[in-house]
Short mmCIF file of C-alpha atoms in Angstrom, two decimals:
data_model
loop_
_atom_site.label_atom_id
_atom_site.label_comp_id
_atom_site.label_asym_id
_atom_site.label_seq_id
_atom_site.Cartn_x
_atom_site.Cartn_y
_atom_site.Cartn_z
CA UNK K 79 -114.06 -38.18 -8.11
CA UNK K 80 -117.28 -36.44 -8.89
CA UNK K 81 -116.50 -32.74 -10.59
CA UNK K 82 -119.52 -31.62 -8.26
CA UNK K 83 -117.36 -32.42 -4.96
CA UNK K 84 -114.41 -30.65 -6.54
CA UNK K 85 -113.39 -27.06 -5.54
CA UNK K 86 -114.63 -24.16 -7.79
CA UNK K 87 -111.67 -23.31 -9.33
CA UNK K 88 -110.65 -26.85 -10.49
CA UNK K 89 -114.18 -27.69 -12.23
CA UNK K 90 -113.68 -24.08 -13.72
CA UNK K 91 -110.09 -24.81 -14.80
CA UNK K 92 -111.57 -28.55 -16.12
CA UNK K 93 -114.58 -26.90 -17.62
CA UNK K 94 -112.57 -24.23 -19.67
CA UNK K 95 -110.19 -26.89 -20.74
CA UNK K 96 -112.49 -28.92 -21.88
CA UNK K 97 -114.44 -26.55 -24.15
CA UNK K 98 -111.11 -25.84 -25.89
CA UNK K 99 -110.53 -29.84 -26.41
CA UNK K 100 -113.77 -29.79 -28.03
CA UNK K 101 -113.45 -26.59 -30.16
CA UNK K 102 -109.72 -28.78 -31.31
CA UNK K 103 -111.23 -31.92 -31.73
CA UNK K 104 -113.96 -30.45 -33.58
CA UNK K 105 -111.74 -29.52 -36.57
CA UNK K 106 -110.99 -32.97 -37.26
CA UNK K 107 -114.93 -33.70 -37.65
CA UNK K 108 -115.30 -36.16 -40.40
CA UNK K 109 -111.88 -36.23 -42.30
CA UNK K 110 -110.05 -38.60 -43.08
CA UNK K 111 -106.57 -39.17 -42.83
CA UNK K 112 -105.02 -37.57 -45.92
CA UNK K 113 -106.88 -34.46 -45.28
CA UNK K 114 -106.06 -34.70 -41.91
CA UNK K 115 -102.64 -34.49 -42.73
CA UNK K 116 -103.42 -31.88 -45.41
CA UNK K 117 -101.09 -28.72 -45.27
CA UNK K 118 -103.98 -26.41 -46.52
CA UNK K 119 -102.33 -22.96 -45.94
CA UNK K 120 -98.16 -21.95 -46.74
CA UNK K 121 -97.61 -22.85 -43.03
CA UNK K 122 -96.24 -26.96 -42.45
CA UNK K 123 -99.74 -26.80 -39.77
CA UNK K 124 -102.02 -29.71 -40.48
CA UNK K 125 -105.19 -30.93 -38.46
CA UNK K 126 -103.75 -34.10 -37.11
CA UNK K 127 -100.32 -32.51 -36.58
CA UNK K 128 -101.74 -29.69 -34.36
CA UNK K 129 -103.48 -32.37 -32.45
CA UNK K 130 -100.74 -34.83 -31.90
CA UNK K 131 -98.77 -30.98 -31.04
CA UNK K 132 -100.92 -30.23 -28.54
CA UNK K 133 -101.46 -33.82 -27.23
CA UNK K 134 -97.36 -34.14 -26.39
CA UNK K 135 -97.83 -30.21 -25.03
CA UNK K 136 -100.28 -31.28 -22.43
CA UNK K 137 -98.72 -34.24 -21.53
CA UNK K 138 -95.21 -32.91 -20.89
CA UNK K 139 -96.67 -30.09 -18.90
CA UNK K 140 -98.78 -32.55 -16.55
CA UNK K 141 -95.70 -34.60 -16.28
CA UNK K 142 -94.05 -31.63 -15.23
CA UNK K 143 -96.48 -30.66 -12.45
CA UNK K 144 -96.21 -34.33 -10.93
CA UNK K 145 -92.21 -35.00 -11.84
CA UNK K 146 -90.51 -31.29 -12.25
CA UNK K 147 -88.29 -29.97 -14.70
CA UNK K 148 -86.68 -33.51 -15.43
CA UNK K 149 -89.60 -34.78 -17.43
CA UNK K 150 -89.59 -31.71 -19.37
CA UNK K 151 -85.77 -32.80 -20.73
CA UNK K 152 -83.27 -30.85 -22.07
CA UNK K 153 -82.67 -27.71 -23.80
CA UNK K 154 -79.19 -29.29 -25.03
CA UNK K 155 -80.40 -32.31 -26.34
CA UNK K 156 -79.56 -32.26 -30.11
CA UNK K 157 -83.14 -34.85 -30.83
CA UNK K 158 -85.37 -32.40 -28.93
CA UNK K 159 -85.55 -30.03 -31.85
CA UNK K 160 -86.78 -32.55 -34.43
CA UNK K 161 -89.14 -33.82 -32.37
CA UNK K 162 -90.86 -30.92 -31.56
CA UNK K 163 -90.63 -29.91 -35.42
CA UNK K 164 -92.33 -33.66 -36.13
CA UNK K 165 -94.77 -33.16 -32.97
CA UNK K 166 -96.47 -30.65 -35.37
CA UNK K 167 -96.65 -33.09 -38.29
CA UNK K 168 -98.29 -36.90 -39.12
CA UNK K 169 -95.69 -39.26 -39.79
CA UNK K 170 -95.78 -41.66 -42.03
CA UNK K 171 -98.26 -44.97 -40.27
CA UNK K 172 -99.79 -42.24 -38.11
CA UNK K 173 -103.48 -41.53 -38.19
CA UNK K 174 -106.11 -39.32 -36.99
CA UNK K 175 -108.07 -42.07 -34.87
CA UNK K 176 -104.81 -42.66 -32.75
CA UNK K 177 -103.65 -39.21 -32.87
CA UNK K 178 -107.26 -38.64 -31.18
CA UNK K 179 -107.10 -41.43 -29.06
CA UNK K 180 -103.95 -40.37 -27.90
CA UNK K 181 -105.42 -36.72 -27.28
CA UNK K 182 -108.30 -38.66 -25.13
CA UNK K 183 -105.77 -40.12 -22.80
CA UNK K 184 -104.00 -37.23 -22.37
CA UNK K 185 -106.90 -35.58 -21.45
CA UNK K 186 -108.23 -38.16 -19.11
CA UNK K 187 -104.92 -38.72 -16.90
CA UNK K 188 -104.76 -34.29 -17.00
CA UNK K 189 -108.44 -34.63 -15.86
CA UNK K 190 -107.36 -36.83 -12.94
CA UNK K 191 -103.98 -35.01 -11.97
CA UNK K 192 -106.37 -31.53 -12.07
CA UNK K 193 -108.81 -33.63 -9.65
CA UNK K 194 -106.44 -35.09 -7.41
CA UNK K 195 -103.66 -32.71 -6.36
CA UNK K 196 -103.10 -32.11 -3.19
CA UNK K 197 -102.70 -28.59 -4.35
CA UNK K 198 -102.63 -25.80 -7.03
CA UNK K 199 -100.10 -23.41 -5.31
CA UNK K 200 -97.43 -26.33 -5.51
CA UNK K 201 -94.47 -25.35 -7.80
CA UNK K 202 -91.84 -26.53 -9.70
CA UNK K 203 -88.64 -24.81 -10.83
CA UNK K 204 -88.54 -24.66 -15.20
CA UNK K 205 -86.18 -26.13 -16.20
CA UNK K 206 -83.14 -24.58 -18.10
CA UNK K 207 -83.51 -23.23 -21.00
CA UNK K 208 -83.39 -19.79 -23.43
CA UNK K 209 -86.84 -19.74 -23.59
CA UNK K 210 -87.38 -19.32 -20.02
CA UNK K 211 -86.88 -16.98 -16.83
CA UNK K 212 -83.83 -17.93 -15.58
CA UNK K 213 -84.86 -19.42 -11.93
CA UNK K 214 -88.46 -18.83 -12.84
CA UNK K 215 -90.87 -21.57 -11.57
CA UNK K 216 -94.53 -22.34 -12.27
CA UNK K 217 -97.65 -23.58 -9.57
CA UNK K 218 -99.83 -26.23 -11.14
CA UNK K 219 -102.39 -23.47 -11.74
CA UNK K 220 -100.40 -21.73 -14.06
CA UNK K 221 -99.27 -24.64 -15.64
CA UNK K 222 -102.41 -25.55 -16.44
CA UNK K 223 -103.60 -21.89 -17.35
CA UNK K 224 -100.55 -22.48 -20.02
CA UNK K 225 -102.31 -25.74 -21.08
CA UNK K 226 -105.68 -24.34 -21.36
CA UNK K 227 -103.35 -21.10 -23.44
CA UNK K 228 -101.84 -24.00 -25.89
CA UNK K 229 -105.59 -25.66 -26.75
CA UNK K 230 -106.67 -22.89 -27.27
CA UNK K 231 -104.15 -21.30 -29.62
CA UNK K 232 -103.89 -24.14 -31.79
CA UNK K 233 -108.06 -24.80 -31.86
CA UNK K 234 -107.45 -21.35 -33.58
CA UNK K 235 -105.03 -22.70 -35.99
CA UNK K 236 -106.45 -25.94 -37.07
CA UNK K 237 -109.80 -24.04 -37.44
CA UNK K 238 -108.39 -21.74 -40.38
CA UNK K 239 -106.96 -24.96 -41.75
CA UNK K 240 -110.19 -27.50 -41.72
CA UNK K 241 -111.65 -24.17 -43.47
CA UNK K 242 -109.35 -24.10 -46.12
CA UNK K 243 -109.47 -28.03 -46.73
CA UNK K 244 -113.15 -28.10 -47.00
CA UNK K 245 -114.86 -24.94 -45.84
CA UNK K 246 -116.00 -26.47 -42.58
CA UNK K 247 -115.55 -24.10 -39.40
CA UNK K 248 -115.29 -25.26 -35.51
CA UNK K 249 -118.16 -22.98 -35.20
CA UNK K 250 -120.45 -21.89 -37.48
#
């Protein structure tokens, strides 16, 4: 679908997102994978990690949006912890072209979902957890408002890093 034929509000929602892809994606201008997995401040944050971070963010929340609370898992389940911990971090074998190209599909199959459903207002219940509302649920739109949140956020956080690796800045 053309953006032009979509509604306002979805080629603003797509437009806002995609600036703060680019502002994350920019940190990761021109380094290479050790620095990419540099922790450059006292915080565990690298480049690559907050990437890969926000790359499993986005695509747990889309899945959400098209599957429910299901594909967001458990609270319980004793893995999800270390995951998320290693979500933040590159592993061993991992590097910063697949994180990205991993990012890029992400973003393309959000792009699509944002283009093609039927409707923003459409909810799901959250699932379980401490962490949320009890019986709280979430439209698409606010989903997404939380996904644009999360790029953002962490574009603010690998910026300070690339700076400390190598002086660079997202902007500027």
């Amino acid at each position: 679908m053309i953006e032009t034929e979509l509604p306002a509000e979805r080629v603003d929602l797509l437009q806002a997102l995609r600036q703060h892809r680019f502002f994350l994606r920019n940190t990761a201008r021109e380094l290479t994978d050790q620095q990419a997995a540099e922790r450059s401040t006292v915080s565990e944050l690298c480049v690559g990690g907050l990437i890969k971070h926000v790359t499993h963010c986005e695509r747990d929340w889309v899945d959400f949006i098209v599957n429910g609370p299901a594909a967001m898992g458990s609270a319980d389940d004793p893995g999800a912890y270390e995951r998320h911990a290693q979500s933040f971090q590159m592993l061993p074998g991992e590097t910063l072209a697949g994180i990205l190209a991993a990012y890029d599909e992400a973003a393309r199959r959000t792009d699509e979902i944002v283009a093609t459903l039927p409707d923003l207002d459409a909810g799901q219940p959250l699932p379980e957890a401490p962490w949320f509302e009890p019986g709280a649920r979430w439209s698409a739109r606010r989903v997404l408002l939380h996904i644009i949140a999360e790029t953002s956020q962490h574009a603010g956080h690998a910026d300070i890093i690339r700076e400390a690796i190598d002086g660079a800045k997202s902007m500027g």
